[in-house]
Amino acid sequence: MKDLPGTDASPPHPRRVVVEAPAKVNLGLKILRRRPDGYHDLDTVFQAVSLADTLTLAVGEASARPFEATARYCSPDGVCLEISGPDDVPCNEENLALKAARLIADETGHSLAGLHIHILKRIPPGGGLAGGSTDAAGILYGLKSLWALDLSGRRLRELGLRLGSDVPFCLLGGTARGHGRGERLIPIHRTLEFWMTMVNAGIRVNTSKAFSAFDPARHGKPGTLDPLVEALEYGRPTAFLASLENTFEDCVGDLYPGMADLKKELISAGASAALLSGSGATVWGLFWDETEARRAAQTLRTRFPFVEAVKPLPFGPWMRKQDR
Ligand code: C5P
């Protein structure tokens, strides 16, 4: 039977969604061991932050809207990827956001023909801030809405892990402890408030190479991140500062000789502590108040190509706009 006009109460699916995909930093990271599959088991605390890439996903007529882009790639099967930002982000089949679109399309039987993806990149690539992983997470999250997919958060995170170890966290967001490759996540109810100023001297670290530099005998340290988690949950500033650690700081010295100086720069600019994020090369400084974080950012911006004052976010990717 045909529906009478106006009797279908369900709204039409969006034709265009705009998703904000936040960067992450690691507040703590311990490499525990090398696994037989080549990955490493971690104990880490992820934190989503207020610097985000903006992803626009559009189908049909909505996709005809022009985007200003610095790179453009259209595949033979009719999906177009456009990027505005640094010119060394791959704009081809190697792009993790495009891989994410292909994965979720394959899994759900959707066609990618006519899909336009535009990425406004603000997160520096190769900086230990999960720039590529968060774009992939944002695509999974955005296509779930665009295609009205009935996929649980858990299922999305399982798909995400097939794209990269940080993608499950990027879907979850907020503050979370990660075990395994970083995909076994426990949300942390953070009560401690702070700001961070992130600095990258224009150096990119290859994650695989950074993990290869890990020598358990030299860099493995006893202990856990329990004190860090407790400091975050119970709002203990002194314990928090005392428990910040990242194993990569000990093993990427050769790959990234300027890291120690960058930490000193942040401390000189007023940070209470400074730590490498992930495998680097972004370093973040800890500030108890926004004004101080922004002042430090202003000072450092004259000397480094990437400087950003950010606050921790209590969520992951979010929908900024939906057009029907
Ligand atoms: O998972 P993802 O593709 O982001 O990882 C990139 C590389 O980093 C892997 O190929 C692996 O060499 C290394 N890695 C690791 N242990 C992890 C995460 C990543 O050895 N937990």
Coordinates of C-alpha atoms and ligand atoms in Angstrom, one line a residue:
M1 CA 0.0 0.0 0.0
K2 CA 1.3 3.4 -0.9
D3 CA 1.8 6.0 1.9
L4 CA -0.6 9.0 1.7
P5 CA 1.2 12.3 1.3
G6 CA 2.2 13.7 4.7
T7 CA 1.6 10.5 6.7
D8 CA 5.3 9.5 7.0
A9 CA 6.3 11.0 10.3
S10 CA 10.0 10.0 10.1
P11 CA 12.2 13.0 9.0
P12 CA 14.1 12.6 5.8
H13 CA 17.8 11.5 6.2
P14 CA 20.3 14.2 6.2
R15 CA 22.0 14.8 2.9
R16 CA 24.9 16.7 4.4
V17 CA 26.5 16.4 7.9
V18 CA 29.3 18.5 9.4
V19 CA 31.3 16.6 12.0
E20 CA 34.0 18.0 14.4
A21 CA 36.7 15.4 15.0
P22 CA 38.9 16.3 18.0
A23 CA 42.6 15.7 18.5
K24 CA 43.8 13.6 21.5
V25 CA 46.8 13.9 23.7
N26 CA 48.2 11.1 26.0
L27 CA 48.3 12.3 29.6
G28 CA 50.3 9.2 30.4
L29 CA 51.7 6.3 28.3
K30 CA 53.5 3.2 29.4
I31 CA 54.7 0.7 26.8
L32 CA 54.5 -2.6 28.6
R33 CA 55.7 -5.2 26.2
R34 CA 56.2 -6.1 22.5
R35 CA 53.6 -8.7 21.4
P36 CA 54.1 -11.6 19.0
D37 CA 51.8 -9.8 16.4
G38 CA 54.3 -6.9 16.3
Y39 CA 52.1 -4.5 18.2
H40 CA 52.8 -3.3 21.8
D41 CA 50.7 -3.6 24.9
L42 CA 50.1 -0.2 26.5
D43 CA 48.8 1.3 29.6
T44 CA 47.7 4.8 28.5
V45 CA 45.4 7.7 29.4
F46 CA 43.9 9.4 26.4
Q47 CA 42.4 12.9 26.6
A48 CA 40.2 14.4 23.8
V49 CA 41.0 18.1 23.3
S50 CA 39.4 21.2 21.8
L51 CA 41.4 21.3 18.6
A52 CA 39.4 19.6 15.9
D53 CA 39.3 18.9 12.1
T54 CA 36.0 19.7 10.5
L55 CA 34.6 17.0 8.2
T56 CA 31.8 17.7 5.8
L57 CA 30.1 14.6 4.3
A58 CA 27.5 15.1 1.5
V59 CA 25.5 13.0 -0.9
G60 CA 23.4 13.8 -3.9
E61 CA 22.6 17.4 -4.8
A62 CA 24.1 18.7 -1.5
S63 CA 27.5 17.4 -2.7
A64 CA 27.5 19.9 -5.5
R65 CA 28.2 22.7 -3.0
P66 CA 31.6 24.1 -3.6
F67 CA 34.4 23.6 -1.1
E68 CA 37.6 25.5 -1.2
A69 CA 40.3 22.8 -1.2
T70 CA 44.0 22.5 -1.6
A71 CA 43.9 18.9 -2.8
R72 CA 41.2 16.9 -4.5
Y73 CA 40.9 13.2 -5.4
C74 CA 37.9 11.5 -7.1
S75 CA 38.0 7.7 -7.3
P76 CA 36.8 5.6 -10.2
D77 CA 33.8 4.4 -8.1
G78 CA 32.6 8.0 -7.6
V79 CA 33.7 9.1 -4.1
C80 CA 35.5 12.5 -3.9
L81 CA 37.9 13.5 -1.1
E82 CA 38.9 17.2 -0.7
I83 CA 41.3 18.5 1.8
S84 CA 42.0 22.1 3.0
G85 CA 45.2 22.3 4.9
P86 CA 48.8 21.0 4.9
D87 CA 49.8 19.7 1.5
D88 CA 51.5 16.5 2.9
V89 CA 48.3 14.9 4.1
P90 CA 47.6 12.1 1.5
C91 CA 44.7 13.0 -0.7
N92 CA 44.3 9.5 -2.3
E93 CA 43.4 5.9 -1.4
E94 CA 46.0 6.1 1.4
N95 CA 44.0 8.6 3.4
L96 CA 42.6 7.0 6.5
A97 CA 39.3 8.9 6.3
L98 CA 38.7 7.4 2.8
K99 CA 39.7 4.0 4.1
A100 CA 37.1 4.4 6.9
A101 CA 34.4 5.3 4.3
R102 CA 35.3 2.2 2.3
L103 CA 35.3 0.0 5.4
I104 CA 31.9 1.1 6.6
A105 CA 30.4 1.0 3.1
D106 CA 31.7 -2.6 2.6
E107 CA 30.4 -3.7 6.0
T108 CA 26.9 -2.2 5.5
G109 CA 26.5 -2.8 1.7
H110 CA 26.4 0.9 0.9
S111 CA 27.7 2.4 -2.3
L112 CA 30.2 5.3 -2.1
A113 CA 29.1 6.7 -5.5
G114 CA 28.2 10.4 -5.2
L115 CA 29.7 10.8 -1.7
H116 CA 31.8 13.9 -1.1
I117 CA 34.1 14.2 1.8
H118 CA 35.8 17.5 2.7
I119 CA 38.4 17.7 5.5
L120 CA 39.4 21.0 7.0
K121 CA 42.7 20.0 8.6
R122 CA 43.7 21.8 11.8
I123 CA 45.5 19.0 13.6
P124 CA 49.1 18.6 12.4
P125 CA 49.7 15.2 10.9
G126 CA 52.3 12.9 12.3
G127 CA 52.3 14.8 15.6
G128 CA 51.1 12.2 18.1
L129 CA 47.7 13.9 18.2
A130 CA 45.7 11.2 16.3
G131 CA 45.0 13.6 13.5
G132 CA 44.4 10.8 10.9
S133 CA 42.7 8.5 13.4
T134 CA 40.2 11.1 14.5
D135 CA 39.3 11.8 10.8
A136 CA 38.7 8.1 10.4
A137 CA 36.5 8.1 13.6
G138 CA 34.6 11.2 12.4
I139 CA 33.9 9.5 9.0
L140 CA 32.5 6.4 10.8
Y141 CA 30.4 8.6 13.1
G142 CA 29.2 10.9 10.2
L143 CA 28.3 8.1 7.8
K144 CA 26.3 6.3 10.5
S145 CA 24.2 9.4 10.6
L146 CA 24.2 10.2 6.9
W147 CA 23.2 6.6 6.0
A148 CA 21.0 6.1 9.1
L149 CA 22.9 3.0 10.1
D150 CA 21.9 0.9 13.0
L151 CA 25.4 0.3 14.4
S152 CA 26.2 0.4 18.2
G153 CA 29.1 2.4 19.6
R154 CA 30.8 -1.0 20.3
R155 CA 30.4 -2.1 16.7
L156 CA 31.8 1.3 15.4
R157 CA 34.8 0.9 17.7
E158 CA 35.4 -2.6 16.4
L159 CA 35.4 -1.3 12.9
G160 CA 37.6 1.6 14.0
L161 CA 40.3 -0.8 15.4
R162 CA 40.7 -2.3 11.9
L163 CA 41.8 1.2 10.8
G164 CA 44.2 2.0 13.6
S165 CA 44.9 1.5 17.3
D166 CA 43.8 5.1 18.3
V167 CA 40.5 5.1 16.3
P168 CA 38.4 3.4 19.1
F169 CA 39.4 6.1 21.6
C170 CA 38.7 8.8 19.0
L171 CA 35.2 7.5 18.7
L172 CA 34.7 7.4 22.5
G173 CA 36.3 10.7 23.4
G174 CA 36.5 12.3 26.8
T175 CA 39.1 10.9 29.1
A176 CA 39.8 7.2 29.1
R177 CA 42.4 4.6 30.1
G178 CA 43.5 2.3 27.2
H179 CA 45.0 -1.1 27.5
G180 CA 46.0 -3.6 24.8
R181 CA 46.8 -1.7 21.7
G182 CA 44.8 1.1 23.3
E183 CA 41.4 -0.3 22.2
R184 CA 40.4 -1.7 25.6
L185 CA 39.0 1.4 27.0
I186 CA 37.7 2.4 30.4
P187 CA 36.2 5.9 30.6
I188 CA 37.6 8.1 33.4
H189 CA 35.4 10.6 35.2
R190 CA 37.8 13.5 35.3
T191 CA 37.3 16.1 38.0
L192 CA 40.6 17.8 37.6
E193 CA 40.4 21.0 35.4
F194 CA 43.3 22.3 33.4
W195 CA 44.4 23.8 30.1
M196 CA 47.2 22.7 27.8
T197 CA 49.4 24.5 25.3
M198 CA 50.6 22.2 22.5
V199 CA 53.7 22.9 20.5
N200 CA 55.1 21.1 17.5
A201 CA 58.4 22.3 16.0
G202 CA 57.4 21.1 12.5
I203 CA 58.8 17.6 13.2
R204 CA 56.8 14.4 12.3
V205 CA 57.6 11.1 14.0
N206 CA 56.7 7.8 12.3
T207 CA 54.8 5.8 14.9
S208 CA 56.2 2.4 13.7
K209 CA 59.7 3.7 13.9
A210 CA 59.1 5.1 17.4
F211 CA 57.8 1.8 18.6
S212 CA 60.8 0.0 17.1
A213 CA 63.1 2.2 19.2
F214 CA 61.5 0.7 22.4
D215 CA 63.9 -1.6 24.2
P216 CA 62.2 -3.3 27.1
A217 CA 65.5 -3.7 29.0
R218 CA 66.3 0.0 28.8
H219 CA 62.9 1.7 28.6
G220 CA 60.5 -0.6 30.4
K221 CA 59.7 0.8 33.8
P222 CA 57.8 -0.8 36.7
G223 CA 54.6 0.6 38.0
T224 CA 51.2 1.5 36.5
L225 CA 49.2 4.6 35.7
D226 CA 46.9 4.0 38.7
P227 CA 48.2 7.1 40.5
L228 CA 47.6 9.3 37.4
V229 CA 44.0 8.0 37.0
E230 CA 43.3 8.6 40.7
A231 CA 44.7 12.1 40.5
L232 CA 42.4 12.8 37.6
E233 CA 39.4 11.3 39.3
Y234 CA 39.9 12.8 42.7
G235 CA 41.2 16.1 41.5
R236 CA 44.7 16.0 43.0
P237 CA 46.9 18.5 41.2
T238 CA 50.2 17.7 42.9
A239 CA 49.8 13.9 42.4
F240 CA 48.8 14.6 38.8
L241 CA 52.0 16.5 38.1
A242 CA 54.1 13.8 39.8
S243 CA 52.5 11.0 37.8
L244 CA 52.8 12.4 34.2
E245 CA 55.0 10.0 32.2
N246 CA 55.5 8.8 28.6
T247 CA 57.8 5.9 27.7
F248 CA 58.4 7.4 24.3
E249 CA 60.3 10.3 25.9
D250 CA 63.0 7.8 26.8
C251 CA 63.1 6.0 23.4
V252 CA 62.6 8.7 20.7
G253 CA 65.6 10.8 21.7
D254 CA 67.5 9.9 18.5
L255 CA 64.4 10.4 16.3
Y256 CA 63.6 13.6 17.9
P257 CA 66.6 15.3 19.6
G258 CA 64.8 18.7 20.1
M259 CA 62.1 17.3 22.4
A260 CA 63.9 18.1 25.7
D261 CA 64.4 21.7 24.6
L262 CA 60.8 22.0 23.6
K263 CA 59.7 20.9 27.1
K264 CA 62.1 23.5 28.6
E265 CA 60.5 26.2 26.4
L266 CA 57.1 25.3 27.7
I267 CA 58.2 25.4 31.3
S268 CA 59.9 28.8 30.7
A269 CA 56.6 30.0 29.3
G270 CA 54.9 29.1 32.6
A271 CA 53.8 25.5 32.2
S272 CA 53.7 23.5 35.5
A273 CA 54.8 20.4 33.5
A274 CA 55.4 19.3 29.9
L275 CA 55.1 15.9 28.3
L276 CA 55.4 14.4 24.8
S277 CA 52.0 13.3 23.3
G278 CA 51.9 9.7 22.0
S279 CA 55.1 9.0 20.0
G280 CA 55.5 12.7 19.3
A281 CA 56.5 15.1 18.0
T282 CA 54.0 17.4 19.7
V283 CA 54.7 18.3 23.3
W284 CA 52.1 19.8 25.6
G285 CA 52.5 22.0 28.6
L286 CA 50.1 22.0 31.6
F287 CA 48.4 25.2 32.8
W288 CA 45.9 25.6 35.6
D289 CA 44.3 28.5 33.9
E290 CA 43.2 29.5 30.4
T291 CA 44.7 33.0 30.4
E292 CA 48.2 31.5 31.2
A293 CA 47.8 28.8 28.6
R294 CA 46.9 31.4 25.9
R295 CA 49.6 33.8 27.0
A296 CA 52.2 31.0 26.7
A297 CA 50.8 30.1 23.2
Q298 CA 51.1 33.7 22.1
T299 CA 54.8 33.9 23.2
L300 CA 55.7 30.5 21.6
R301 CA 53.8 31.2 18.4
T302 CA 56.4 33.6 17.2
R303 CA 59.0 30.7 17.2
F304 CA 57.2 27.5 16.3
P305 CA 55.0 26.6 13.4
F306 CA 52.3 24.9 15.4
V307 CA 51.2 26.2 18.8
E308 CA 47.7 25.9 20.2
A309 CA 46.1 26.4 23.6
V310 CA 43.4 23.7 24.2
K311 CA 41.1 22.5 26.9
P312 CA 40.2 18.8 27.6
L313 CA 36.9 17.8 26.1
P314 CA 34.4 15.5 27.9
F315 CA 33.3 13.9 24.6
G316 CA 34.5 12.7 21.1
P317 CA 33.3 13.6 17.6
W318 CA 30.2 15.8 17.5
M319 CA 27.7 16.8 14.9
R320 CA 27.8 20.5 14.1
K321 CA 25.2 20.6 11.4
Q322 CA 22.8 18.4 9.5
D323 CA 21.1 19.5 6.3
R324 CA 18.2 17.6 4.8
Ligands
C5P1 O1 47.5 0.9 14.9 P1 48.2 1.8 14.0 O2 48.1 1.5 12.5 O3 47.9 3.2 14.3 O4 49.8 1.6 14.4 C1 50.8 2.1 13.6 C2 52.1 1.3 13.9 O5 52.5 1.6 15.2 C3 51.8 -0.2 13.9 O6 52.1 -0.8 12.6 C4 52.8 -0.7 14.9 O7 54.1 -0.8 14.3 C5 52.9 0.4 15.9 N1 52.0 0.2 17.1 C6 52.5 -0.7 18.1 N2 51.7 -0.9 19.2 C7 50.6 -0.3 19.4 C8 50.1 0.7 18.4 C9 50.9 0.8 17.3 O8 53.5 -1.4 17.9 N3 49.9 -0.5 20.5

